Coordinates of C-alpha atoms in Angstrom, one line a residue:
Chain A
M17 CA 0.0 0.0 0.0
A18 CA 1.2 3.5 -0.9
K19 CA 1.8 6.1 1.8
A20 CA 2.4 9.8 1.7
L21 CA 5.7 10.4 3.3
K22 CA 8.2 13.1 4.2
E23 CA 11.6 11.5 4.1
K24 CA 15.2 12.7 4.5
V25 CA 17.5 13.0 1.5
L26 CA 20.8 11.4 2.3
S27 CA 22.9 12.2 -0.7
L28 CA 22.6 13.5 -4.3
K29 CA 25.3 12.5 -6.8
M30 CA 25.7 13.7 -10.3
L31 CA 26.3 10.7 -12.6
S32 CA 26.5 12.6 -15.9
H33 CA 25.9 16.1 -17.3
S34 CA 22.2 15.6 -16.7
V35 CA 21.6 12.5 -14.6
F36 CA 21.5 12.4 -10.8
R37 CA 21.2 9.6 -8.3
M38 CA 19.6 10.4 -4.9
S39 CA 19.6 8.3 -1.8
I40 CA 16.6 8.7 0.5
E41 CA 16.1 7.4 4.0
S42 CA 12.8 5.5 4.3
E43 CA 12.0 2.5 6.4
Y44 CA 8.7 2.2 4.6
I45 CA 9.8 2.4 1.0
S46 CA 12.9 0.3 1.5
S47 CA 10.9 -2.5 3.2
T48 CA 7.9 -2.6 0.8
A49 CA 9.1 -1.4 -2.7
L50 CA 9.2 -4.0 -5.5
P51 CA 11.2 -3.7 -8.7
G52 CA 9.3 -1.7 -11.3
Q53 CA 7.6 0.6 -8.7
F54 CA 8.1 4.3 -8.5
V55 CA 7.6 7.2 -6.1
N56 CA 5.8 10.4 -7.0
I57 CA 7.8 13.4 -5.8
K58 CA 6.7 16.9 -5.0
C59 CA 9.6 18.8 -6.5
G60 CA 8.6 22.4 -6.1
D61 CA 6.0 24.2 -3.9
G62 CA 3.0 22.3 -5.3
I63 CA 1.4 25.6 -6.3
N64 CA 3.5 27.3 -9.0
N65 CA 4.9 23.9 -10.0
I66 CA 1.9 21.8 -9.3
L67 CA 2.5 18.3 -10.5
R68 CA 4.6 15.7 -8.7
R69 CA 7.2 13.8 -10.8
P70 CA 7.1 10.1 -11.0
I71 CA 10.6 8.6 -10.6
S72 CA 11.5 4.9 -10.6
I73 CA 13.2 3.3 -7.8
C74 CA 16.6 1.9 -8.8
G75 CA 17.5 0.1 -5.6
V76 CA 16.8 -0.4 -1.9
D77 CA 18.9 -1.2 1.1
R78 CA 16.7 -3.0 3.5
Q79 CA 19.4 -3.2 6.2
K80 CA 20.0 0.6 6.2
G81 CA 16.4 1.5 5.5
T82 CA 17.2 3.6 2.4
F83 CA 16.3 3.6 -1.3
D84 CA 17.7 5.2 -4.4
I85 CA 16.2 7.0 -7.3
A86 CA 17.9 8.2 -10.5
F87 CA 16.6 10.9 -12.8
Q88 CA 17.5 13.1 -15.7
V89 CA 17.0 16.8 -15.5
R90 CA 14.6 17.4 -18.4
G91 CA 12.4 20.3 -17.2
K92 CA 11.4 22.5 -14.3
G93 CA 10.4 19.7 -11.9
T94 CA 13.5 17.6 -12.3
R95 CA 15.7 20.7 -12.1
L96 CA 14.2 21.5 -8.7
L97 CA 14.7 17.9 -7.6
S98 CA 18.4 18.2 -8.6
E99 CA 18.7 21.2 -6.2
Y100 CA 17.9 19.2 -3.1
S101 CA 20.8 18.4 -0.8
G102 CA 21.5 16.1 2.2
E103 CA 19.2 16.5 5.2
D104 CA 16.4 18.1 3.2
L105 CA 13.0 16.5 3.6
I106 CA 11.4 15.3 0.5
D107 CA 7.6 14.9 0.1
L108 CA 6.7 11.7 -1.8
T109 CA 4.0 9.1 -2.3
G110 CA 4.9 5.5 -2.8
P111 CA 5.7 2.9 -3.5
L112 CA 3.3 3.2 -6.5
G113 CA 2.4 1.0 -9.4
N114 CA 2.7 -2.7 -10.1
S115 CA 6.0 -4.5 -10.4
F116 CA 7.9 -6.8 -12.7
S117 CA 7.2 -10.5 -12.3
L118 CA 10.4 -12.1 -11.0
P119 CA 11.6 -15.2 -13.0
H120 CA 10.9 -17.8 -10.3
T121 CA 7.2 -16.7 -10.2
L122 CA 7.0 -17.2 -14.0
I123 CA 9.1 -20.3 -14.4
P124 CA 9.3 -22.2 -11.2
Q125 CA 12.0 -25.0 -10.8
K126 CA 14.2 -23.6 -13.5
H127 CA 17.4 -21.7 -13.6
S128 CA 16.0 -19.1 -16.1
K129 CA 17.9 -17.0 -18.6
V130 CA 16.9 -13.4 -18.3
A131 CA 17.6 -10.5 -20.6
A132 CA 17.1 -6.9 -19.4
V133 CA 17.1 -4.3 -22.2
G134 CA 17.2 -0.6 -21.2
G135 CA 17.4 2.6 -23.2
G136 CA 18.7 5.9 -21.7
I137 CA 17.0 6.7 -18.5
G138 CA 14.9 3.6 -18.8
I139 CA 17.7 1.5 -17.4
F140 CA 17.1 2.6 -13.8
P141 CA 14.2 0.3 -12.7
L142 CA 16.1 -2.6 -14.4
L143 CA 19.0 -2.3 -11.9
F144 CA 16.6 -2.8 -9.0
L145 CA 15.0 -5.8 -10.9
L146 CA 18.3 -7.5 -11.7
K147 CA 19.5 -7.1 -8.1
E148 CA 16.4 -8.8 -6.8
M149 CA 16.8 -11.9 -8.9
N150 CA 18.4 -15.0 -7.7
N151 CA 18.8 -18.3 -9.5
A152 CA 18.9 -16.8 -13.0
E153 CA 21.5 -16.1 -15.7
K154 CA 21.3 -12.4 -16.2
H155 CA 22.2 -10.5 -19.3
A156 CA 21.7 -6.8 -19.6
Y157 CA 21.8 -4.7 -22.8
L158 CA 22.0 -0.9 -22.2
G159 CA 21.7 1.7 -24.9
F160 CA 23.0 5.2 -24.5
R161 CA 23.3 8.2 -26.8
D162 CA 27.1 8.4 -26.4
C163 CA 29.8 7.6 -24.0
R164 CA 29.2 10.9 -22.0
S165 CA 25.6 9.7 -21.3
M166 CA 26.7 6.3 -19.9
V167 CA 25.7 5.9 -16.3
M168 CA 25.5 3.1 -13.7
V169 CA 27.5 0.7 -15.9
E170 CA 29.5 -0.6 -12.9
D171 CA 26.3 -1.1 -10.9
F172 CA 24.9 -3.2 -13.7
R173 CA 28.1 -5.2 -14.1
E174 CA 27.9 -6.2 -10.4
V175 CA 24.4 -7.7 -10.8
T176 CA 24.7 -9.4 -14.2
D177 CA 26.5 -12.3 -15.8
K178 CA 27.0 -10.5 -19.0
L179 CA 26.7 -6.8 -19.8
L180 CA 26.5 -5.3 -23.3
I181 CA 26.5 -1.6 -24.2
S182 CA 25.5 0.3 -27.3
T183 CA 25.8 3.9 -28.2
D184 CA 24.1 5.8 -31.0
D185 CA 27.5 7.3 -32.1
G186 CA 29.7 4.3 -31.4
S187 CA 31.7 6.2 -28.8
A188 CA 31.4 3.1 -26.6
G189 CA 30.4 -0.4 -27.2
Y190 CA 28.3 -1.4 -30.2
K191 CA 27.5 1.4 -32.6
G192 CA 23.7 1.6 -33.1
A193 CA 20.4 0.8 -31.5
V194 CA 20.3 -1.4 -28.4
T195 CA 17.5 -3.3 -30.1
D196 CA 19.8 -4.3 -32.9
L197 CA 22.5 -5.3 -30.5
F198 CA 20.0 -7.4 -28.6
E199 CA 18.6 -9.0 -31.7
Q200 CA 22.1 -10.0 -33.0
H201 CA 23.1 -11.3 -29.7
I202 CA 20.1 -13.6 -29.1
K203 CA 20.9 -15.3 -32.4
T204 CA 24.2 -16.5 -31.0
W205 CA 23.2 -16.9 -27.4
D206 CA 20.6 -19.5 -26.4
K207 CA 17.4 -17.4 -26.4
P208 CA 16.4 -16.0 -23.1
D209 CA 13.3 -17.2 -21.2
I210 CA 12.2 -13.8 -20.3
I211 CA 12.8 -10.3 -21.5
Y212 CA 12.4 -7.2 -19.3
A213 CA 12.5 -3.8 -21.1
C214 CA 12.3 -0.2 -20.2
G215 CA 13.0 2.8 -22.5
P216 CA 11.6 5.0 -25.2
V217 CA 8.4 3.8 -27.0
P218 CA 10.1 2.9 -30.4
M219 CA 12.6 0.8 -28.5
L220 CA 9.9 -1.0 -26.6
R221 CA 7.9 -1.6 -29.7
K222 CA 10.9 -3.3 -31.4
I223 CA 11.7 -5.4 -28.3
V224 CA 8.2 -6.7 -28.2
S225 CA 8.3 -7.6 -31.8
I226 CA 11.6 -9.4 -31.3
A227 CA 10.1 -11.2 -28.3
Q228 CA 7.1 -12.3 -30.3
A229 CA 9.2 -13.4 -33.3
H230 CA 11.2 -15.6 -31.0
D231 CA 8.3 -16.6 -28.7
I232 CA 9.9 -15.2 -25.5
M233 CA 7.9 -13.8 -22.6
C234 CA 8.4 -10.1 -22.3
Q235 CA 7.4 -7.4 -19.8
V236 CA 7.8 -3.7 -20.6
S237 CA 7.7 -0.7 -18.3
M238 CA 5.8 2.2 -19.8
E239 CA 6.2 5.9 -19.3
Q240 CA 3.5 8.7 -19.6
R241 CA 2.9 12.2 -18.4
M242 CA 1.3 11.6 -15.0
G243 CA -1.1 13.4 -12.7
C244 CA -2.1 11.9 -9.3
G245 CA 0.1 8.7 -9.6
I246 CA -2.5 6.7 -7.6
G247 CA -5.0 5.8 -10.3
A248 CA -7.7 8.4 -9.8
C249 CA -7.3 11.1 -12.4
L250 CA -7.0 8.9 -15.6
V251 CA -4.4 11.1 -17.1
C252 CA -1.4 8.7 -17.7
V253 CA -2.9 6.1 -19.9
C254 CA -1.6 3.7 -22.6
A255 CA -3.6 1.6 -25.0
T256 CA -3.8 -2.1 -24.2
R257 CA -5.6 -5.0 -25.7
Q258 CA -8.7 -6.3 -24.0
D259 CA -10.8 -9.4 -25.1
D260 CA -11.5 -8.5 -28.8
G261 CA -11.0 -4.8 -28.4
W262 CA -8.8 -2.3 -26.6
K263 CA -8.9 0.1 -23.7
Y264 CA -6.9 2.8 -22.1
S265 CA -5.1 1.4 -19.0
R266 CA -3.6 3.6 -16.2
V267 CA 0.2 3.5 -16.4
C268 CA 0.4 4.6 -12.7
K269 CA -1.9 1.9 -11.3
D270 CA -2.5 -0.9 -13.9
G271 CA 1.2 -0.5 -14.9
P272 CA 3.9 0.8 -15.2
V273 CA 4.7 -2.8 -16.1
F274 CA 2.7 -4.5 -18.8
W275 CA 3.0 -7.7 -20.7
G276 CA 4.6 -6.8 -24.1
Q277 CA 1.8 -8.4 -26.2
D278 CA -0.9 -6.4 -24.3
V279 CA 0.4 -3.0 -25.2
I280 CA -0.7 -1.3 -28.4
F281 CA 2.1 1.0 -29.4
E282 CA 1.0 4.2 -31.1
E283 CA 2.7 4.9 -34.4
Chain B
M20 CA -13.3 28.1 22.7
A21 CA -16.7 27.3 21.3
Q22 CA -16.9 24.5 18.9
V23 CA -17.4 25.6 15.3
S24 CA -20.1 24.0 13.2
L25 CA -19.3 23.2 9.6
A26 CA -22.5 21.2 8.9
T27 CA -24.7 22.7 6.2
N28 CA -27.6 21.8 4.0
I29 CA -27.7 22.9 0.4
A30 CA -30.7 22.2 -1.8
G31 CA -31.7 19.4 0.4
I32 CA -28.2 17.8 0.3
K33 CA -26.9 17.3 3.9
L34 CA -23.2 18.0 4.1
K35 CA -21.2 17.5 7.3
N36 CA -18.9 20.2 6.0
P37 CA -18.9 22.3 2.9
V38 CA -16.0 20.6 1.2
I39 CA -16.7 18.3 -1.7
A40 CA -14.1 16.4 -3.8
A41 CA -14.6 17.7 -7.4
S42 CA -15.5 15.4 -10.3
G43 CA -12.7 13.9 -12.3
T44 CA -10.0 14.4 -9.7
F45 CA -11.2 11.8 -7.2
G46 CA -12.2 8.8 -9.3
F47 CA -14.8 6.9 -7.3
G48 CA -13.0 7.4 -4.0
R49 CA -11.2 4.0 -3.9
E50 CA -7.7 5.3 -4.5
F51 CA -8.1 8.1 -1.9
A52 CA -9.5 5.7 0.7
E53 CA -6.0 4.3 1.1
F54 CA -4.8 7.7 2.3
I55 CA -7.8 9.4 4.1
D56 CA -11.0 8.6 5.9
L57 CA -13.7 9.4 3.3
N58 CA -16.2 9.8 6.1
K59 CA -14.6 13.2 6.9
L60 CA -15.5 14.7 3.5
G61 CA -18.6 16.8 3.0
G62 CA -19.2 14.9 -0.2
I63 CA -17.7 13.3 -3.3
S64 CA -18.7 14.2 -6.9
V65 CA -17.7 11.1 -8.8
K66 CA -15.8 10.9 -12.1
G67 CA -18.1 12.1 -15.0
L68 CA -20.4 9.3 -16.1
K69 CA -21.7 8.6 -19.5
L70 CA -24.4 6.2 -20.6
R71 CA -21.9 3.8 -22.0
P72 CA -18.3 3.0 -21.1
T73 CA -16.0 5.6 -22.7
R74 CA -12.3 5.3 -23.5
G75 CA -11.5 9.0 -23.4
N76 CA -8.9 11.0 -25.4
K77 CA -5.6 10.0 -26.9
P78 CA -2.6 10.7 -24.5
P79 CA -0.7 12.7 -23.5
R80 CA -3.6 14.0 -21.4
I81 CA -1.9 16.4 -19.1
A82 CA 0.5 19.4 -19.2
E83 CA 1.9 21.5 -16.4
T84 CA 1.5 25.2 -16.9
P85 CA 2.4 28.1 -14.6
A86 CA 0.3 27.5 -11.3
G87 CA -2.0 25.2 -13.3
I88 CA -2.5 22.1 -15.3
L89 CA -4.2 21.4 -18.6
N90 CA -6.0 18.1 -19.0
S91 CA -7.8 16.4 -21.8
V92 CA -9.0 13.1 -20.3
G93 CA -12.2 13.2 -22.3
L94 CA -14.5 11.5 -19.8
Q95 CA -12.9 8.1 -19.6
N96 CA -15.4 6.2 -17.5
P97 CA -16.9 2.7 -17.0
G98 CA -20.5 3.8 -17.9
I99 CA -23.4 4.5 -15.6
E100 CA -24.5 0.8 -15.2
A101 CA -21.0 -0.2 -13.9
F102 CA -21.1 2.8 -11.6
I103 CA -24.4 1.8 -10.1
K104 CA -23.3 -1.9 -9.8
D105 CA -19.6 -1.7 -8.9
E106 CA -18.8 1.7 -7.5
L107 CA -21.9 3.1 -5.7
P108 CA -22.0 0.2 -3.2
F109 CA -18.4 0.9 -2.2
L110 CA -19.1 4.7 -1.9
R111 CA -22.2 4.1 0.1
Q112 CA -20.2 2.5 2.9
Y113 CA -19.1 6.0 3.8
D114 CA -21.1 8.7 5.5
T115 CA -20.6 11.4 3.0
A116 CA -22.8 12.9 0.3
I117 CA -22.4 11.1 -3.1
I118 CA -23.0 13.2 -6.1
A119 CA -23.3 11.6 -9.5
N120 CA -21.8 13.7 -12.2
I121 CA -23.4 12.9 -15.6
A122 CA -22.6 13.9 -19.2
G123 CA -24.5 12.8 -22.3
D124 CA -24.2 13.2 -26.0
T125 CA -27.9 14.1 -26.3
V126 CA -30.5 15.5 -24.0
E127 CA -32.2 12.1 -24.1
E128 CA -29.1 10.5 -22.8
Y129 CA -28.9 12.8 -19.8
C130 CA -32.5 12.0 -19.1
E131 CA -31.9 8.3 -19.4
M132 CA -29.0 8.4 -16.9
A133 CA -31.1 10.5 -14.5
R134 CA -33.9 7.9 -14.6
M135 CA -31.4 5.1 -14.0
L136 CA -30.1 7.0 -11.0
D137 CA -33.5 7.8 -9.6
D138 CA -33.9 4.8 -7.4
T139 CA -30.3 4.6 -6.3
E140 CA -28.9 5.9 -3.1
I141 CA -27.1 8.9 -4.4
D142 CA -27.6 12.3 -2.7
A143 CA -27.6 14.5 -5.9
I144 CA -27.0 14.6 -9.6
E145 CA -24.5 17.0 -11.0
L146 CA -25.4 17.8 -14.6
N147 CA -22.1 18.2 -16.5
V148 CA -22.9 20.6 -19.3
S149 CA -19.4 22.0 -19.2
C150 CA -16.7 19.4 -20.1
P151 CA -14.4 21.1 -22.6
N152 CA -12.8 17.8 -23.7
V153 CA -15.6 16.0 -25.6
K154 CA -16.8 17.0 -29.0
S155 CA -20.5 16.4 -28.5
G156 CA -22.3 17.1 -25.3
G157 CA -20.5 18.7 -22.4
A158 CA -19.8 22.3 -23.0
A159 CA -21.9 22.3 -26.1
F160 CA -25.0 22.2 -23.8
G161 CA -23.6 24.7 -21.3
S162 CA -22.8 27.6 -23.6
S163 CA -26.2 29.0 -24.3
P164 CA -29.1 29.9 -21.9
G165 CA -31.6 28.2 -24.2
A166 CA -29.7 24.8 -24.2
V167 CA -29.1 24.9 -20.5
S168 CA -32.8 25.7 -19.9
E169 CA -33.9 22.8 -22.0
I170 CA -31.6 20.2 -20.6
T171 CA -32.2 21.3 -17.0
S172 CA -36.0 21.2 -17.2
R173 CA -36.0 17.9 -19.1
V174 CA -33.7 16.2 -16.6
K175 CA -35.5 17.7 -13.6
A176 CA -38.7 16.2 -14.9
C177 CA -37.3 12.6 -14.8
C178 CA -35.4 12.6 -11.4
S179 CA -36.3 13.2 -7.8
H180 CA -32.8 13.8 -6.6
P181 CA -31.5 17.4 -6.1
L182 CA -30.1 18.7 -9.4
I183 CA -26.9 20.6 -9.5
V184 CA -26.0 22.2 -12.8
K185 CA -22.2 22.6 -13.4
L186 CA -21.3 25.5 -15.6
T187 CA -18.5 26.2 -17.9
P188 CA -16.5 29.5 -17.6
N189 CA -16.1 29.5 -21.4
V190 CA -19.0 31.9 -22.0
T191 CA -19.6 35.6 -22.3
D192 CA -22.1 36.0 -19.6
I193 CA -22.2 33.3 -16.9
A194 CA -24.9 34.9 -14.8
E195 CA -27.3 34.7 -17.7
I196 CA -26.7 30.9 -18.0
A197 CA -27.0 30.4 -14.2
M198 CA -30.4 32.3 -14.2
A199 CA -31.6 30.1 -17.1
A200 CA -30.7 27.0 -15.0
E201 CA -32.5 28.4 -12.0
A202 CA -35.6 29.3 -13.9
S203 CA -35.7 25.7 -15.3
G204 CA -35.6 24.0 -12.0
A205 CA -32.0 23.6 -11.0
D206 CA -31.6 23.1 -7.2
A207 CA -28.0 24.4 -7.2
I208 CA -25.3 25.7 -9.4
S209 CA -21.7 24.5 -9.4
L210 CA -18.9 26.4 -11.1
I211 CA -16.4 26.6 -12.7
N212 CA -15.4 23.7 -14.9
T213 CA -12.0 24.1 -16.5
V214 CA -11.0 27.0 -18.7
L215 CA -10.3 26.0 -22.3
G216 CA -6.6 26.3 -23.0
M217 CA -3.6 25.0 -25.0
A218 CA 0.1 24.4 -24.6
I219 CA 2.7 23.9 -27.3
D220 CA 6.0 22.1 -27.2
I221 CA 8.2 24.6 -29.2
H222 CA 11.0 22.1 -29.8
K223 CA 8.7 19.5 -31.4
R224 CA 6.4 22.3 -32.8
K225 CA 3.5 20.2 -31.6
P226 CA 0.7 20.6 -29.1
V227 CA 1.6 19.0 -25.7
L228 CA -1.8 17.4 -25.4
G229 CA -2.9 14.5 -27.6
N230 CA -6.3 16.3 -27.9
I231 CA -4.5 19.6 -28.9
V232 CA -6.7 21.6 -26.5
G233 CA -7.7 20.9 -22.9
G234 CA -9.1 22.4 -19.7
L235 CA -7.0 24.6 -17.4
S236 CA -7.4 24.1 -13.7
G237 CA -5.5 25.0 -10.5
P238 CA -4.5 28.2 -8.8
A239 CA -4.0 29.9 -12.2
I240 CA -7.8 30.1 -12.7
K241 CA -8.8 30.9 -9.1
P242 CA -9.4 34.7 -9.6
V243 CA -11.5 33.9 -12.7
A244 CA -13.5 31.4 -10.6
V245 CA -14.0 33.7 -7.6
R246 CA -15.3 36.5 -9.9
M247 CA -17.7 34.1 -11.6
V248 CA -19.0 32.8 -8.3
Y249 CA -19.5 36.3 -7.1
E250 CA -21.4 37.3 -10.3
V251 CA -23.6 34.1 -10.2
S252 CA -24.3 34.4 -6.5
K253 CA -25.6 37.9 -7.0
S254 CA -27.9 36.7 -9.8
V255 CA -29.6 33.6 -8.4
R256 CA -31.3 32.6 -5.2
I257 CA -30.4 28.9 -5.3
P258 CA -27.2 27.8 -3.6
V259 CA -23.9 28.0 -5.4
I260 CA -21.0 25.6 -5.1
G261 CA -17.7 27.3 -5.9
M262 CA -14.6 25.7 -7.3
G263 CA -11.4 26.6 -9.3
G264 CA -7.9 26.3 -7.8
I265 CA -8.9 25.8 -4.2
F266 CA -5.7 24.5 -2.4
S267 CA -6.3 25.8 1.1
G268 CA -8.8 26.9 3.7
E269 CA -8.1 30.5 2.8
D270 CA -8.9 29.8 -0.9
A271 CA -12.2 28.2 0.2
V272 CA -13.1 31.1 2.4
E273 CA -12.6 33.5 -0.6
F274 CA -15.2 31.5 -2.5
M275 CA -17.6 31.4 0.4
L276 CA -17.3 35.2 1.0
A277 CA -18.1 35.6 -2.7
G278 CA -21.3 33.7 -2.1
A279 CA -20.5 30.0 -2.4
S280 CA -22.5 27.8 0.1
A281 CA -20.0 25.0 -0.4
V282 CA -16.8 24.4 -2.4
M283 CA -15.3 21.7 -4.4
V284 CA -11.6 20.8 -4.3
G285 CA -10.2 19.4 -7.6
T286 CA -6.7 19.8 -8.9
A287 CA -5.3 19.9 -5.3
N288 CA -6.2 16.2 -4.9
L289 CA -3.8 15.3 -7.7
V290 CA -0.9 16.8 -5.8
N291 CA -1.9 16.1 -2.2
P292 CA -4.2 13.2 -1.2
F293 CA -5.0 15.1 2.0
A294 CA -6.0 18.3 0.2
C295 CA -9.7 18.1 1.1
L296 CA -9.0 17.5 4.7
E297 CA -6.6 20.4 4.9
V298 CA -9.2 22.7 3.3
I299 CA -11.7 21.6 6.0
K300 CA -9.2 22.3 8.7
G301 CA -8.3 25.7 7.2
I302 CA -12.0 26.8 7.1
E303 CA -12.3 25.8 10.8
E304 CA -9.2 27.8 11.7
Y305 CA -10.5 30.9 9.9
M306 CA -13.9 30.6 11.7
E307 CA -12.1 30.3 15.1
M308 CA -9.9 33.2 14.3
Y309 CA -12.9 35.5 13.7
N310 CA -15.2 33.8 16.2
Y311 CA -17.7 32.5 13.7
R312 CA -19.9 29.7 15.2
H313 CA -21.5 28.5 12.1
V314 CA -20.2 28.2 8.6
N315 CA -23.3 29.8 7.1
E316 CA -22.2 33.1 8.8
I317 CA -19.4 33.6 6.3
I318 CA -21.4 32.8 3.1
G319 CA -21.8 35.9 0.9
K320 CA -20.4 38.2 3.6
L321 CA -18.2 40.1 1.2
D322 CA -18.0 43.8 2.1
T323 CA -17.9 45.7 -1.2
A324 CA -18.6 49.1 0.4

């Protein structure tokens, strides 16, 4: 169950020219959050900058009672968030949304092979997910714009058996889209049992089509401009299949994690 | 200190306090019940209902603007039958006024919904003739005195619940529309719905909203709303429910001094799940500060001398 909390910021680290990682003290979030969930943060005064900003959880430390978020400064809200410092109190609601299904809940009694595919700032919830998985062979594929945008690579290396990087300009790793890197790789590696993906819509659309072509289970985490974050205002929707038709599902409450085949990606 | 009384009765609707959650910002209460005790609210106006389930508009459906938000949800709702069957029993567990907000594509649809609600345990119907986000219905009915008059009298004839008519601010003379509703049998007026607006992403050279235009709400529209509540309260004798950017008790008191018998809190719920409770507390504090015993003592007490 989500709660409204005022928690203490422990640290704020700049990971690249625009990406920050924040550690926050919270017994409640650290003990209840599941991979894929997010917190909705009041970044400004709530009057001039009204809306909260939904930010995914990228890790929890249950012993210390802390959790981490990572975000990119893209507008007013995230800029205000990047101006917080240690000891500040932060007003947030969470943990919100559903979560990724862990491999052992999908394929019991099997040492499963898992592929996590992330693009840009979509990589953050995947870090939490990979860390929470035991008894799985974990491969991660991370796509960045260029080598200057690469963040959290060492964190991912620690929680994966294999890590592959792509950049749009080839300044690090494979040159090209992470979806192409992934597609090439699964032809040489035994195909994974499950794919988890988070990133821009064109990337997710491609990943889902690869998953369907190879008959692999696939979960995607969706992003949308959000209002309340708790499922009441019906603002952050995405189109999903239903029986023989379709409907708009709430990204904040029915998602953010959906089965790939259920999402109808807009052209 | 003497206990202050916030209980009030408007148009036959009993309210334990004058603070109602505004339609479209509170769903059917379920999500907020995780955070607050719904029994503490004066009332809940539920998400706008249509005769049949409605998908709503293409996303994105929200944009942040200075001290406001634009939305273009477009009345996504499960339809009136699902409301009566699945949502009303949940809401009725709570001791708070339940207001069914209804929107139709035709006058006949409004009447059909009113008839379907007639033997249900709602406390009032709010006639939504002011949604800016749907092509047919909504604001199309609320923009002319003649259309408001027709729809109000037709719906009134087929329901026994108190009838609140919710007005759009996107008109030239809102007092004229309110008077038309009153003359046609409305029991109360609620205003304002959102102000039609638009935001553009200059880097993509595209509208921010999938629907291109949307409704502006939040503190940015409060002065417009207070002025309209003031004008309407002077023009009609039926109770007025004021809304538009109420975030605090002080905001609510402004509307009440301007003539509102009750207020609705909308956009604030999206930011703060406790917004309605904080507004109630703020009204109480104001009354204590000025030694008012009963909330009715502040309604319309604006001194324009």
